[in-house]
mmCIF file of C-alpha atoms and ligand atoms in Angstrom:
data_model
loop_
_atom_site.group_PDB
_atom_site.id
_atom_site.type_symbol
_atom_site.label_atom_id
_atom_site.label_comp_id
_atom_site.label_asym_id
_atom_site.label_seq_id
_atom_site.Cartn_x
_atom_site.Cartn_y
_atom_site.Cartn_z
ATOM 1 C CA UNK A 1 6.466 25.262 -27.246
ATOM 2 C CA UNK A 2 7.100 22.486 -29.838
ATOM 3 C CA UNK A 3 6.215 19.179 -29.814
ATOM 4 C CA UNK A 4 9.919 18.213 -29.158
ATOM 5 C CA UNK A 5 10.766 20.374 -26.400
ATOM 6 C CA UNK A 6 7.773 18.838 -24.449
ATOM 7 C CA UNK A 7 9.301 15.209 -24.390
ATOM 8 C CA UNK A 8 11.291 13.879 -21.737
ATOM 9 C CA UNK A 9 14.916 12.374 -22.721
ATOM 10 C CA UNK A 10 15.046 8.611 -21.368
ATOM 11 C CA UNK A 11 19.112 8.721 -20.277
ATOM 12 C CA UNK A 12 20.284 6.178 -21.782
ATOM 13 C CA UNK A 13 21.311 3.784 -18.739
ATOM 14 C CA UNK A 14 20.126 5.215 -16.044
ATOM 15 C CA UNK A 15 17.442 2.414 -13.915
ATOM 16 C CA UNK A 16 15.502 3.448 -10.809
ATOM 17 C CA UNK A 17 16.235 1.522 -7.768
ATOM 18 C CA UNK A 18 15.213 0.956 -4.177
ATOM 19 C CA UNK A 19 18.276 2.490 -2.173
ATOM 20 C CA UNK A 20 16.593 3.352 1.198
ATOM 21 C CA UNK A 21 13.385 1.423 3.340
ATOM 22 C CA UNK A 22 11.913 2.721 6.500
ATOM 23 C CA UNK A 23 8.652 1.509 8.069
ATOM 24 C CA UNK A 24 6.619 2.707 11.447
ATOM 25 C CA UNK A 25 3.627 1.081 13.045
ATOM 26 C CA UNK A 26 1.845 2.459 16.082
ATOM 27 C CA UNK A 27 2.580 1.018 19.021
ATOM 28 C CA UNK A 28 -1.029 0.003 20.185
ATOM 29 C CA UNK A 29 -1.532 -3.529 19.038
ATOM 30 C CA UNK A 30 -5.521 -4.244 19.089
ATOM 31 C CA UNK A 31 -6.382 -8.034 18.766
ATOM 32 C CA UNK A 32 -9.474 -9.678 17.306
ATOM 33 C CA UNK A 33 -10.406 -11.079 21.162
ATOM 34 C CA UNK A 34 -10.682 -6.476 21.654
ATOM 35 C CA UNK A 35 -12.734 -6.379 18.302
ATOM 36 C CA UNK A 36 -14.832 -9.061 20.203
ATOM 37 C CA UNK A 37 -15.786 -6.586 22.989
ATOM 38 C CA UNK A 38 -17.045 -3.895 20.188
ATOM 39 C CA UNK A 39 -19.406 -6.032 17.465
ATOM 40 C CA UNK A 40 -20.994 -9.507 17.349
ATOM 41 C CA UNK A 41 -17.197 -11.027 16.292
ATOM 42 C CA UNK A 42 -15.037 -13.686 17.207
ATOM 43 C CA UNK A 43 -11.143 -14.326 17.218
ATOM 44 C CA UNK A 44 -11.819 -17.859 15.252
ATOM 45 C CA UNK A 45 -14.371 -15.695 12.142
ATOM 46 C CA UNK A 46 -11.753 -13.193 11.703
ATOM 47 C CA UNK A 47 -8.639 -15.660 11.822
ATOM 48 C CA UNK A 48 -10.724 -18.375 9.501
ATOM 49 C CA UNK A 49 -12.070 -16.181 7.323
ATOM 50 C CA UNK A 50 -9.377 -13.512 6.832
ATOM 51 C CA UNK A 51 -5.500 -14.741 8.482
ATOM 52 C CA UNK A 52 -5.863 -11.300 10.797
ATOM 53 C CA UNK A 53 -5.205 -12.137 14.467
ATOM 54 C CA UNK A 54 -4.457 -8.209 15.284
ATOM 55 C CA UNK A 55 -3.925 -4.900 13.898
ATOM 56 C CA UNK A 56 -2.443 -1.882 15.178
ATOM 57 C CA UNK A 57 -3.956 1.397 15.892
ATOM 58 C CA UNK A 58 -2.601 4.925 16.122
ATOM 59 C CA UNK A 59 -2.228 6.973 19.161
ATOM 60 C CA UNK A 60 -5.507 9.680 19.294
ATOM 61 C CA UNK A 61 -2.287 12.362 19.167
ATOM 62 C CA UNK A 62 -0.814 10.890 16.225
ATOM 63 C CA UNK A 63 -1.900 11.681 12.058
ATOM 64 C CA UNK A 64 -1.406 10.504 9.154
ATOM 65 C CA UNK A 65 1.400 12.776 8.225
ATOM 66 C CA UNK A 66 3.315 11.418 11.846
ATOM 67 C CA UNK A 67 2.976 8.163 10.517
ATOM 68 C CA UNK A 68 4.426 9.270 7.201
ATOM 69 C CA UNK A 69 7.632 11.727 8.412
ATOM 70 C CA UNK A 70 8.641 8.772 11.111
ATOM 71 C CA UNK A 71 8.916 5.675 8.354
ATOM 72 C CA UNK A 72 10.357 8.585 6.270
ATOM 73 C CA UNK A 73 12.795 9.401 8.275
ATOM 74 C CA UNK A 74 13.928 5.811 8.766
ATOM 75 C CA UNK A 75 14.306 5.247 4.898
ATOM 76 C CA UNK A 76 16.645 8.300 4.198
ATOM 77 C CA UNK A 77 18.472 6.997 7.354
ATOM 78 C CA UNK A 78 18.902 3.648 5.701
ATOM 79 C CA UNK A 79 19.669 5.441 1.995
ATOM 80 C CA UNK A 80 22.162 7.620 4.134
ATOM 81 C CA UNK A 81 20.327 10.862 2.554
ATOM 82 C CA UNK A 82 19.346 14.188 4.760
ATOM 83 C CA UNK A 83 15.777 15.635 4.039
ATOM 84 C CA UNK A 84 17.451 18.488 2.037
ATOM 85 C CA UNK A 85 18.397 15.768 -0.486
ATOM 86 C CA UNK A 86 14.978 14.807 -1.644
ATOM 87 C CA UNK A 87 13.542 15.988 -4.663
ATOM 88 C CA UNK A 88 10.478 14.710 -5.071
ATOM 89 C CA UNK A 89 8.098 13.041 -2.559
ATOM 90 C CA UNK A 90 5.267 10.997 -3.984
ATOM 91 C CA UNK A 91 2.806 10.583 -0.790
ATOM 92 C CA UNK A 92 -0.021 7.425 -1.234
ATOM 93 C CA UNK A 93 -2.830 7.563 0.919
ATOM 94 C CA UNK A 94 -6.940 7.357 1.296
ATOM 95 C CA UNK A 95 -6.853 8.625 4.961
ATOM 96 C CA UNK A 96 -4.644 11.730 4.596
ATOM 97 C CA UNK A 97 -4.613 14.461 7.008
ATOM 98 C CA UNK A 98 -7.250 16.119 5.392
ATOM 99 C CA UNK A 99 -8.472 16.375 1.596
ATOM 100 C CA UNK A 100 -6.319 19.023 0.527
ATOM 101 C CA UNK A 101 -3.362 20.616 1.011
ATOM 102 C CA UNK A 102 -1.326 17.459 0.129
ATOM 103 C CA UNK A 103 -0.275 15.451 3.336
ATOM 104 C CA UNK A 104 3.356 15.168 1.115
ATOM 105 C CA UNK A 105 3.362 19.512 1.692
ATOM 106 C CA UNK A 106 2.444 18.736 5.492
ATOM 107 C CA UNK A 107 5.514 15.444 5.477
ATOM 108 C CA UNK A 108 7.667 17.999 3.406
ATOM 109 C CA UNK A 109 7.407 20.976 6.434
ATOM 110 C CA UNK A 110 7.674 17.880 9.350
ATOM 111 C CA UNK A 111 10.592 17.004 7.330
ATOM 112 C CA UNK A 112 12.349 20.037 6.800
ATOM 113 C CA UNK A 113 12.901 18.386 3.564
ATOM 114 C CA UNK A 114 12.909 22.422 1.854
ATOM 115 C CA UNK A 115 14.225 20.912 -1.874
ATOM 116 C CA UNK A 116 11.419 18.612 -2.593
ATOM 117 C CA UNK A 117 8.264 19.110 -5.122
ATOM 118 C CA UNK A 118 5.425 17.141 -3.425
ATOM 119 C CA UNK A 119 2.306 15.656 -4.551
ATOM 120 C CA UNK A 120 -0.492 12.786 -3.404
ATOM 121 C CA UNK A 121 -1.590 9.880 -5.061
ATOM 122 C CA UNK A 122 -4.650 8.090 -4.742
ATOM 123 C CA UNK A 123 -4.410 4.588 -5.623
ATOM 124 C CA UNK A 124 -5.790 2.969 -2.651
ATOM 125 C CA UNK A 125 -4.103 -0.745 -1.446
ATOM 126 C CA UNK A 126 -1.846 -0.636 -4.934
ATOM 127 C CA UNK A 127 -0.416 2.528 -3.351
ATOM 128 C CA UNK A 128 2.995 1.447 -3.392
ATOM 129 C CA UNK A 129 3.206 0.078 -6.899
ATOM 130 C CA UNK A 130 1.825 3.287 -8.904
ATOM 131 C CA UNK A 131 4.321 5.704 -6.287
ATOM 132 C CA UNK A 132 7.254 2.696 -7.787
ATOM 133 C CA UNK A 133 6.081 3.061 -11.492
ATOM 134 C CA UNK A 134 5.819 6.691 -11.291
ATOM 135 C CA UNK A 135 9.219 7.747 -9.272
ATOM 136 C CA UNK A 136 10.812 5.469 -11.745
ATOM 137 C CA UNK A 137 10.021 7.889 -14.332
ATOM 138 C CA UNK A 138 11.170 10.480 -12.880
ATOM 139 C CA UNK A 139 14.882 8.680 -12.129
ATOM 140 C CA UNK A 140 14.926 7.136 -15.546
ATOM 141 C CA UNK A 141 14.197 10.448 -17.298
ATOM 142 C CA UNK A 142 17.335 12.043 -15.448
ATOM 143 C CA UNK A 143 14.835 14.450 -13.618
ATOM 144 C CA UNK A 144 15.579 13.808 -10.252
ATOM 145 C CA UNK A 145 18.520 11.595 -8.385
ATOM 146 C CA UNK A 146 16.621 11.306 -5.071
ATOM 147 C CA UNK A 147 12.546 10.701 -4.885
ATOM 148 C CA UNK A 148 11.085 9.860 -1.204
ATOM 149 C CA UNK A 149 7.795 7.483 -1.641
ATOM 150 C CA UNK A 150 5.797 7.454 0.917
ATOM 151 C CA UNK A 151 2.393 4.735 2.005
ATOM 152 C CA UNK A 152 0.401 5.506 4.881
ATOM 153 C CA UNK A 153 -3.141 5.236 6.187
ATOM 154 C CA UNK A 154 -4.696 5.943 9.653
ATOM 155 C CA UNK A 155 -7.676 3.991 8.098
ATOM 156 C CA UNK A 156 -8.877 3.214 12.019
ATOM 157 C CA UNK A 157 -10.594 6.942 11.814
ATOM 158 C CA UNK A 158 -12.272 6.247 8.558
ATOM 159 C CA UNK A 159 -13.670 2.915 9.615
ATOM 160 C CA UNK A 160 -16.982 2.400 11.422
ATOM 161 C CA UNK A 161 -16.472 0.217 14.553
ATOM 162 C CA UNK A 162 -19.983 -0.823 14.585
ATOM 163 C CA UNK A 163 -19.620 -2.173 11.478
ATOM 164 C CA UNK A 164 -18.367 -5.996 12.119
ATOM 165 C CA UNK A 165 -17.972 -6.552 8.022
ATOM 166 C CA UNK A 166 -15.401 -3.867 7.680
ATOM 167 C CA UNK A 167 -13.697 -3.104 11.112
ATOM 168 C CA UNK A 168 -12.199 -6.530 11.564
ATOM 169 C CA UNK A 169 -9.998 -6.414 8.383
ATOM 170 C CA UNK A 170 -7.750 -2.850 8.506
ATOM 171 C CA UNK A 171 -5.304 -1.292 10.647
ATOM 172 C CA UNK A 172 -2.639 1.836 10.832
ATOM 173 C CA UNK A 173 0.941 2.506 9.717
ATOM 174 C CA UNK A 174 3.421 3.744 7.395
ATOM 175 C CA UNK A 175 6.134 2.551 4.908
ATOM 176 C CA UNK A 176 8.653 4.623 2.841
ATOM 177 C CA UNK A 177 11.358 4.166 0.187
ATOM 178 C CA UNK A 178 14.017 6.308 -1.388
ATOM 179 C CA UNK A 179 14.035 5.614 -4.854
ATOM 180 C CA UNK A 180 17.309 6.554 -7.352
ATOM 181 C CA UNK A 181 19.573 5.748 -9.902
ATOM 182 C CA UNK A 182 21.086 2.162 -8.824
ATOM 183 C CA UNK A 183 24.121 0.231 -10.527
ATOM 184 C CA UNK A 184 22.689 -3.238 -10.325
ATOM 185 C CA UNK A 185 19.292 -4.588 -9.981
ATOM 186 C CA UNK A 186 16.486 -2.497 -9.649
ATOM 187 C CA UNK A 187 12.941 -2.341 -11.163
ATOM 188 C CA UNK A 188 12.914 -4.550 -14.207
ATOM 189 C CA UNK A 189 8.904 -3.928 -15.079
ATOM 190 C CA UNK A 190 5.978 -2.927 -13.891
ATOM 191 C CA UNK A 191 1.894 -3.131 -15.283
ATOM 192 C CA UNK A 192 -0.692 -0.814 -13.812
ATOM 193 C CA UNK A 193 -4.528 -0.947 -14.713
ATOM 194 C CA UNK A 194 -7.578 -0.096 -13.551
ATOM 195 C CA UNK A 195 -11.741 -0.254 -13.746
ATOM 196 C CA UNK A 196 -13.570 2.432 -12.350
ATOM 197 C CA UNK A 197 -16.684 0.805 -13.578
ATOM 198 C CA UNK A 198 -16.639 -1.233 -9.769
ATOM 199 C CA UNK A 199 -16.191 2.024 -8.285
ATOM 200 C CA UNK A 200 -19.269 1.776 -5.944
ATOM 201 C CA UNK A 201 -17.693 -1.555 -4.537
ATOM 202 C CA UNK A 202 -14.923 0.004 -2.008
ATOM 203 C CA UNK A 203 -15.636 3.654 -0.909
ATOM 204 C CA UNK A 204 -15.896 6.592 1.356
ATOM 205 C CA UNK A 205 -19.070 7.989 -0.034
ATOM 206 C CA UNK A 206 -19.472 11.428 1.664
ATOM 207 C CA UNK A 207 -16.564 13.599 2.145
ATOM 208 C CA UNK A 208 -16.419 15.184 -1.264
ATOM 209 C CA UNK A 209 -18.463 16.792 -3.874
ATOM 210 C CA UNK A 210 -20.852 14.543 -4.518
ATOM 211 C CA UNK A 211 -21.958 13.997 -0.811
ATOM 212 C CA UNK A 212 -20.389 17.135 1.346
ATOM 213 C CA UNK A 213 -20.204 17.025 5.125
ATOM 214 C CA UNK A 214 -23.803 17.647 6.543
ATOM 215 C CA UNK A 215 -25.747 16.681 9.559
ATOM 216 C CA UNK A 216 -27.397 13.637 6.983
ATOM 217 C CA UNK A 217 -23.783 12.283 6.410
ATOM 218 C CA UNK A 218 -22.817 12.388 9.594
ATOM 219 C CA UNK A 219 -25.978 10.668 11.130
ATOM 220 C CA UNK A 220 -25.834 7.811 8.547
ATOM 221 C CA UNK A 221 -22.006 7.230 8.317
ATOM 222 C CA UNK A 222 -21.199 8.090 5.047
ATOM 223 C CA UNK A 223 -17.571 9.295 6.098
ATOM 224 C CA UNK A 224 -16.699 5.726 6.726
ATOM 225 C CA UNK A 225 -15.297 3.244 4.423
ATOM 226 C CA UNK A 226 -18.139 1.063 2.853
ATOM 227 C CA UNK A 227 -17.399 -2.597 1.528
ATOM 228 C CA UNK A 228 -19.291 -5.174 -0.840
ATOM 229 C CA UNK A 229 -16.713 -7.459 0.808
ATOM 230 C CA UNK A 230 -17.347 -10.620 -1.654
ATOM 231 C CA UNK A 231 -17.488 -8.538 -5.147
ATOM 232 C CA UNK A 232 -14.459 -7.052 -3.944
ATOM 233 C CA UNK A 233 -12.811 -10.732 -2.550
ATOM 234 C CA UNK A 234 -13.508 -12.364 -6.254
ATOM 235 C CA UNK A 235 -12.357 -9.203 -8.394
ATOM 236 C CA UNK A 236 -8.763 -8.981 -5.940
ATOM 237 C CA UNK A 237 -8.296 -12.348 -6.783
ATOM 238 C CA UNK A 238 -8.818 -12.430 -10.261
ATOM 239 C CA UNK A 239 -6.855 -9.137 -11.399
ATOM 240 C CA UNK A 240 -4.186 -9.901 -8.640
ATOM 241 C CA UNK A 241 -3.610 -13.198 -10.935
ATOM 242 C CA UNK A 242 -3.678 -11.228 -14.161
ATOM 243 C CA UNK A 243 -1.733 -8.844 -13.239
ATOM 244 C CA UNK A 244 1.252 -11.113 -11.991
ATOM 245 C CA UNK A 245 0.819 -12.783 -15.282
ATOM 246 C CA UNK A 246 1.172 -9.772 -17.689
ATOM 247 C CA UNK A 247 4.036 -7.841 -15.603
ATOM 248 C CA UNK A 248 5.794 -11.522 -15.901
ATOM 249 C CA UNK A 249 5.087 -11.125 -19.930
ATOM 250 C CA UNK A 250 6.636 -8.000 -19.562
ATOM 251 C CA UNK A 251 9.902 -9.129 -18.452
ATOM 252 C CA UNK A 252 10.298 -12.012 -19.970
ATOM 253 C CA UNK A 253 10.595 -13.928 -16.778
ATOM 254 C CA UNK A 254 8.642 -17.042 -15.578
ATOM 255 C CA UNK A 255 6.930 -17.701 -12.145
ATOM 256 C CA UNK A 256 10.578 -19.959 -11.192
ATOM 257 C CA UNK A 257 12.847 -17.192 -11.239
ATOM 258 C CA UNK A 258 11.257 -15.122 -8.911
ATOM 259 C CA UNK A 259 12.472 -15.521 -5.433
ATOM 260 C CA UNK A 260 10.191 -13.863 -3.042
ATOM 261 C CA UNK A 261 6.429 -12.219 -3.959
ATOM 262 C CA UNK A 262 5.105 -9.259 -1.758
ATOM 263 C CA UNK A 263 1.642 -9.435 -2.632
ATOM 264 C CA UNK A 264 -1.206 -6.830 -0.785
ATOM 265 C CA UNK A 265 -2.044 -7.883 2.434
ATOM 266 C CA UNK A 266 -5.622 -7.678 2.511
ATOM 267 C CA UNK A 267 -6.557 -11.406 3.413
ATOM 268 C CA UNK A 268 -4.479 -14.966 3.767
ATOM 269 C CA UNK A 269 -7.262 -16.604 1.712
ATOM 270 C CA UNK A 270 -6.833 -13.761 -1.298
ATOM 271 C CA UNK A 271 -3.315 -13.917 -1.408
ATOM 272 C CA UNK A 272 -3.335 -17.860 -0.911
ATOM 273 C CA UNK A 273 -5.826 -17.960 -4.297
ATOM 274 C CA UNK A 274 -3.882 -16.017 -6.252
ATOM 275 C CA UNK A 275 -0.515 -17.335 -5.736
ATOM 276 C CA UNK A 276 -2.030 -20.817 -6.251
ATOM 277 C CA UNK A 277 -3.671 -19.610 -9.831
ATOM 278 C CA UNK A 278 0.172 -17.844 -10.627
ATOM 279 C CA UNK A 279 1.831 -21.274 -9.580
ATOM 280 C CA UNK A 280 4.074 -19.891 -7.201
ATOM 281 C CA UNK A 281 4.404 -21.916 -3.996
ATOM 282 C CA UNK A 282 3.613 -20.626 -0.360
ATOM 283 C CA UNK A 283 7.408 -20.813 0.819
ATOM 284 C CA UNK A 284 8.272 -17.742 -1.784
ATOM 285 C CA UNK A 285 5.219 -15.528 -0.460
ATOM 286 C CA UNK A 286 5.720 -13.099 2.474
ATOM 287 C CA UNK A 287 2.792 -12.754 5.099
ATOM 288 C CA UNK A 288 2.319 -10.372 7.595
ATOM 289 C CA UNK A 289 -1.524 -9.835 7.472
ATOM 290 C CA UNK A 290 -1.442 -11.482 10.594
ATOM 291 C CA UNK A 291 -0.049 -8.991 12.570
ATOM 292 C CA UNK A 292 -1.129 -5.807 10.915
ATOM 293 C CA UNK A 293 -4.686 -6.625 8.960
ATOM 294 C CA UNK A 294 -5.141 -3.769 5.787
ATOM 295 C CA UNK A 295 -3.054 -0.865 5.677
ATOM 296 C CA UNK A 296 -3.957 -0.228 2.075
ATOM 297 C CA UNK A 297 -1.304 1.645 0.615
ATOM 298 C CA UNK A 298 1.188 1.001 3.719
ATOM 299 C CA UNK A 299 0.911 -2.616 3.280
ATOM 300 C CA UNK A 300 3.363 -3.869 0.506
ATOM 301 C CA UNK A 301 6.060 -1.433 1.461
ATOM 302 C CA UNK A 302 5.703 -2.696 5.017
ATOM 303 C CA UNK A 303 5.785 -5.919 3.940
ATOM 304 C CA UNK A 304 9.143 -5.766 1.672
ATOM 305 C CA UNK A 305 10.440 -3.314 4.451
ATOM 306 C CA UNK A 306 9.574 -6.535 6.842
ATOM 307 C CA UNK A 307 10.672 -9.368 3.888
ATOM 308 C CA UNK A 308 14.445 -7.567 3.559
ATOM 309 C CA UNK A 309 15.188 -7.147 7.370
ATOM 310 C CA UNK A 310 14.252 -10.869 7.916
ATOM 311 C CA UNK A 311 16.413 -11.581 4.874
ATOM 312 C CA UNK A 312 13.641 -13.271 3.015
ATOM 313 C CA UNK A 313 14.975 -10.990 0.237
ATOM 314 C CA UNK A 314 18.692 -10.734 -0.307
ATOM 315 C CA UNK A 315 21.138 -9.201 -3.033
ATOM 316 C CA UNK A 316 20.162 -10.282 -6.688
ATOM 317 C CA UNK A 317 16.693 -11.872 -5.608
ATOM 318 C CA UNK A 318 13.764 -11.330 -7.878
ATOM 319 C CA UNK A 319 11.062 -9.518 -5.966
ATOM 320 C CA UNK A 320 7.084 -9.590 -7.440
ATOM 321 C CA UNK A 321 5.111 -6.826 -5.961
ATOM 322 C CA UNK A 322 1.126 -7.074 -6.331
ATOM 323 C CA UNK A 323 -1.668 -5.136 -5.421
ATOM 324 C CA UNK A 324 -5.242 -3.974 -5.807
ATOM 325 C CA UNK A 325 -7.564 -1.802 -4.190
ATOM 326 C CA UNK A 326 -10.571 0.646 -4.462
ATOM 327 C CA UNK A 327 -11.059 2.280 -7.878
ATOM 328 C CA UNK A 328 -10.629 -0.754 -8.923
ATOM 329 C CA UNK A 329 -6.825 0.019 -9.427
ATOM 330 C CA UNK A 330 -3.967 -2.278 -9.430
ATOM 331 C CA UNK A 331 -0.730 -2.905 -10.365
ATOM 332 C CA UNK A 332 2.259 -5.323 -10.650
ATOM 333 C CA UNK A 333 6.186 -4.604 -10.878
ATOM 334 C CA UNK A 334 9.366 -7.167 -10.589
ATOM 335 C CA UNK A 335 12.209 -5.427 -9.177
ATOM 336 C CA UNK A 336 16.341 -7.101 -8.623
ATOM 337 C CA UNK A 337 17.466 -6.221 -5.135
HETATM 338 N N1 LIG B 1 -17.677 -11.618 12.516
HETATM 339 C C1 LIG B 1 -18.637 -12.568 12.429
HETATM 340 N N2 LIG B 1 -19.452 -12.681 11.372
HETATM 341 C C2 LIG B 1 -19.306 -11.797 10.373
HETATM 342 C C3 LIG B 1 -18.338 -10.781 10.401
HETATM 343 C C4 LIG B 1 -17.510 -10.709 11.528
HETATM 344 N N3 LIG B 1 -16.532 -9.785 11.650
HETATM 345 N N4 LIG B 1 -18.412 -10.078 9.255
HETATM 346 C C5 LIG B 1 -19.408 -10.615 8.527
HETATM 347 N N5 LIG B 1 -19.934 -11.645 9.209
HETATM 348 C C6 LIG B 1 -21.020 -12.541 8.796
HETATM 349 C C7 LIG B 1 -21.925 -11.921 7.772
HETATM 350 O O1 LIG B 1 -22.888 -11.105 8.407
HETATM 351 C C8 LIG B 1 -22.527 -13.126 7.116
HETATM 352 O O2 LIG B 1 -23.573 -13.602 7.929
HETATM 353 P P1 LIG B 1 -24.933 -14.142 7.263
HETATM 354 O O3 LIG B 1 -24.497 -15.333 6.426
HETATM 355 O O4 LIG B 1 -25.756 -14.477 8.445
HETATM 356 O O5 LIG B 1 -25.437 -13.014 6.424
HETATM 357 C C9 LIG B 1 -21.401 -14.164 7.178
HETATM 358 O O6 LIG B 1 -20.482 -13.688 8.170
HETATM 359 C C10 LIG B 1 -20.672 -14.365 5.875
HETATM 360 O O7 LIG B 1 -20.375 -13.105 5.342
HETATM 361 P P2 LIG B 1 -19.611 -12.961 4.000
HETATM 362 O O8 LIG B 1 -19.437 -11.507 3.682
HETATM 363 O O9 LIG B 1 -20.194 -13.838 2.943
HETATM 364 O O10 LIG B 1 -18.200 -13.603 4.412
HETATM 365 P P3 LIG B 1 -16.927 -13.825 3.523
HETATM 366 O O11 LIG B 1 -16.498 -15.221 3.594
HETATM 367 O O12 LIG B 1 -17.078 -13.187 2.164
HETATM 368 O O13 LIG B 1 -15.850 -12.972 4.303
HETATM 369 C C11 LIG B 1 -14.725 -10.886 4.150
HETATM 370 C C12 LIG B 1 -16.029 -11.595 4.468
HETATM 371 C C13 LIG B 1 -14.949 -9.397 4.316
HETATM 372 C C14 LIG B 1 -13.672 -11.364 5.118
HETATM 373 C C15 LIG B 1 -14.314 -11.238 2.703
HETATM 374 O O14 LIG B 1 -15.385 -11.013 1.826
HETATM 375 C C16 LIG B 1 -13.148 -10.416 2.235
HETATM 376 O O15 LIG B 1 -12.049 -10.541 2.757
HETATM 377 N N6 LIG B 1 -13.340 -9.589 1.198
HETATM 378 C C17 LIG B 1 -12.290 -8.783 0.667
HETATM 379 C C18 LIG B 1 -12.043 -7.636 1.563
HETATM 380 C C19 LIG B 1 -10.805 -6.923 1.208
HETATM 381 O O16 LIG B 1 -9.776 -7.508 1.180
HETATM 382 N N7 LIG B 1 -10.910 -5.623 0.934
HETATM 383 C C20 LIG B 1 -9.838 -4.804 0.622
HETATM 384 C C21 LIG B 1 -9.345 -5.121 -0.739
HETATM 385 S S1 LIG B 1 -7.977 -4.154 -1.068
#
């Protein structure tokens, strides 16, 4: 094969849009007075310290992949698509169904979406922004017309409930998008990075090949998620700032013409930093840790799913999406609605 027949054609005018949002959250809501009844907590520490007042948890029946197919099916509802029009879907998740196959294969057969290539990404809380950055290649290039992009954790079975530093802060649920070739608007930029250096900071140590199941991993918890929780609080805010700085570079855009930012919803006082360091004021930012703590790579998508039905975002807004999460990864990307 030569050189030239490996590269990919950008089609001249062809951008990758949002056409299609769908979100689903488990019905049982836990609060922080529940929490209360497990570990040494209190309603006031969590709300003080984190904006969390309760979090929703999945069904014992349900999985990940559940999760996944029922905010899927919601988006290609809303992008008036069947299953058998997807092409690609682009599953983000650290609590799949299991570490391989792909939970996309298991959403593809739940589907019945028969068409689609699948594969999983990795990319913790900033989920949502790499699936964004990476469908839009795939639009952009001409490759596909229809990619499903899915974020979804059931991060309540990888958490350790005796654990009061960790179990107060996530929570289920799924968000999806259709993404395609749009006429107006649509994703104007995006900046991804990451640091793998602060690795050890945010992680589910056992599990894989460098700590497989055994009866030590069980007994000391190594399948749950583990959490310097104030390394990882000063590193969020700091990238989280850089980040919405260099994907506004990018564009050539400045903090006053966007209209609404969808930043990770990890903590109030992270997102409150950042957005004070950016220079964007409170009004523009949607919030909805409140009512769902962490759901990692479900977050964001929930949240703009959440920001466009309360019309917080409308027709020709500028949207800033930011996120970070364990790797370190992160990512940034201004889209027009
Ligand atoms: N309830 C009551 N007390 C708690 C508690 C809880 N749920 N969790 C921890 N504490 C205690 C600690 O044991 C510590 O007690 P000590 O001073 O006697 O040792 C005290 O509260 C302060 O702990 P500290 O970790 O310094 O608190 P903090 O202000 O850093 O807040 C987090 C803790 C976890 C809320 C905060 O660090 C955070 O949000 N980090 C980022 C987490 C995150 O967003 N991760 C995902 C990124 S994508």
């Amino acid at each position: 094969m030569t050189p030239k027949s490996k590269t990919i054609k950008k089609h001249a005018g062809i951008t990758a849009g949002i056409t299609g949002l769908g979100c689903y959250l488990p019905k049982k809501v836990m609060t922080n007075a529940d929490l209360a009844k497990l570990v040494d907590t209190s309603d006031e520490w969590i709300r003080t310290r984190t904006g969390i007042s309760e979090r929703r948890i999945a069904d014992e029946k349900e999985v990940t992949s559940d999760l996944a197919v029922n905010a899927a099916r919601m988006a290609l509802r809303d992008a008036k698509l069947e299953a058998k029009d997807v092409e690609l879907i682009i599953l983000a998740s650290i609590s799949p169904d299991m570490p391989f196959p792909a939970t996309s294969c298991i959403v593809q057969a739940k589907l019945g979406a028969v068409n689609a290539a699948c594969f999983d990404i990795n990319a913790a809380c900033s989920g949502f922004i790499h699936e964004l950055t990476i469908a839009q290649q795939f639009i952009e290039s001409g490759m596909y017309k229809n990619v499903l992009v899915i974020g979804v954790e059931l991060l309540s079975r990888f958490i350790d409930w005796k654990d009061r530093s960790t179990c107060v802060l996530f929570g289920d649920g799924a968000g999806a998008a259709v993404i395609a070739p749009v006429k107006r608007g649509g994703i104007i930029s995006s900046y991804l990075g990451a640091d793998g250096t602060k690795s050890n900071l945010l992680m589910c140590p056992a599990g894989g090949s460098v700590h497989p199941a055994s009866h030590k991993t069980v007994t000391e918890g190594m399948h749950f998620l583990k959490m310097q929780g104030n390394d990882v609080f000063k590193n969020a805010v700091r990238v989280m700032t850089d980040a919405c700085a260099k994907v506004l570079h990018k564009s050539g855009l400045t903090t006053g013409d966007i209209d609404c930012v969808i930043p990770h919803q990890a903590n109030i006082r992270i997102i409150e930093a950042v957005v004070e360091r950016v220079k964007i004021p409170m009004e523009k930012v949607f919030v909805n840790v409140d009512r769902y703590g962490n759901m990692s790579a479900a977050s964001a998508i929930v949240a703009l799913f959440e920001a466009v039905k309360e019309g917080r975002v409308k027709k020709g807004d500028k949207v800033l999406l930011v996120a970070f999460g364990s790797g370190f990864v992160w990512g940034s990307c201004i889209i027009e609605w």
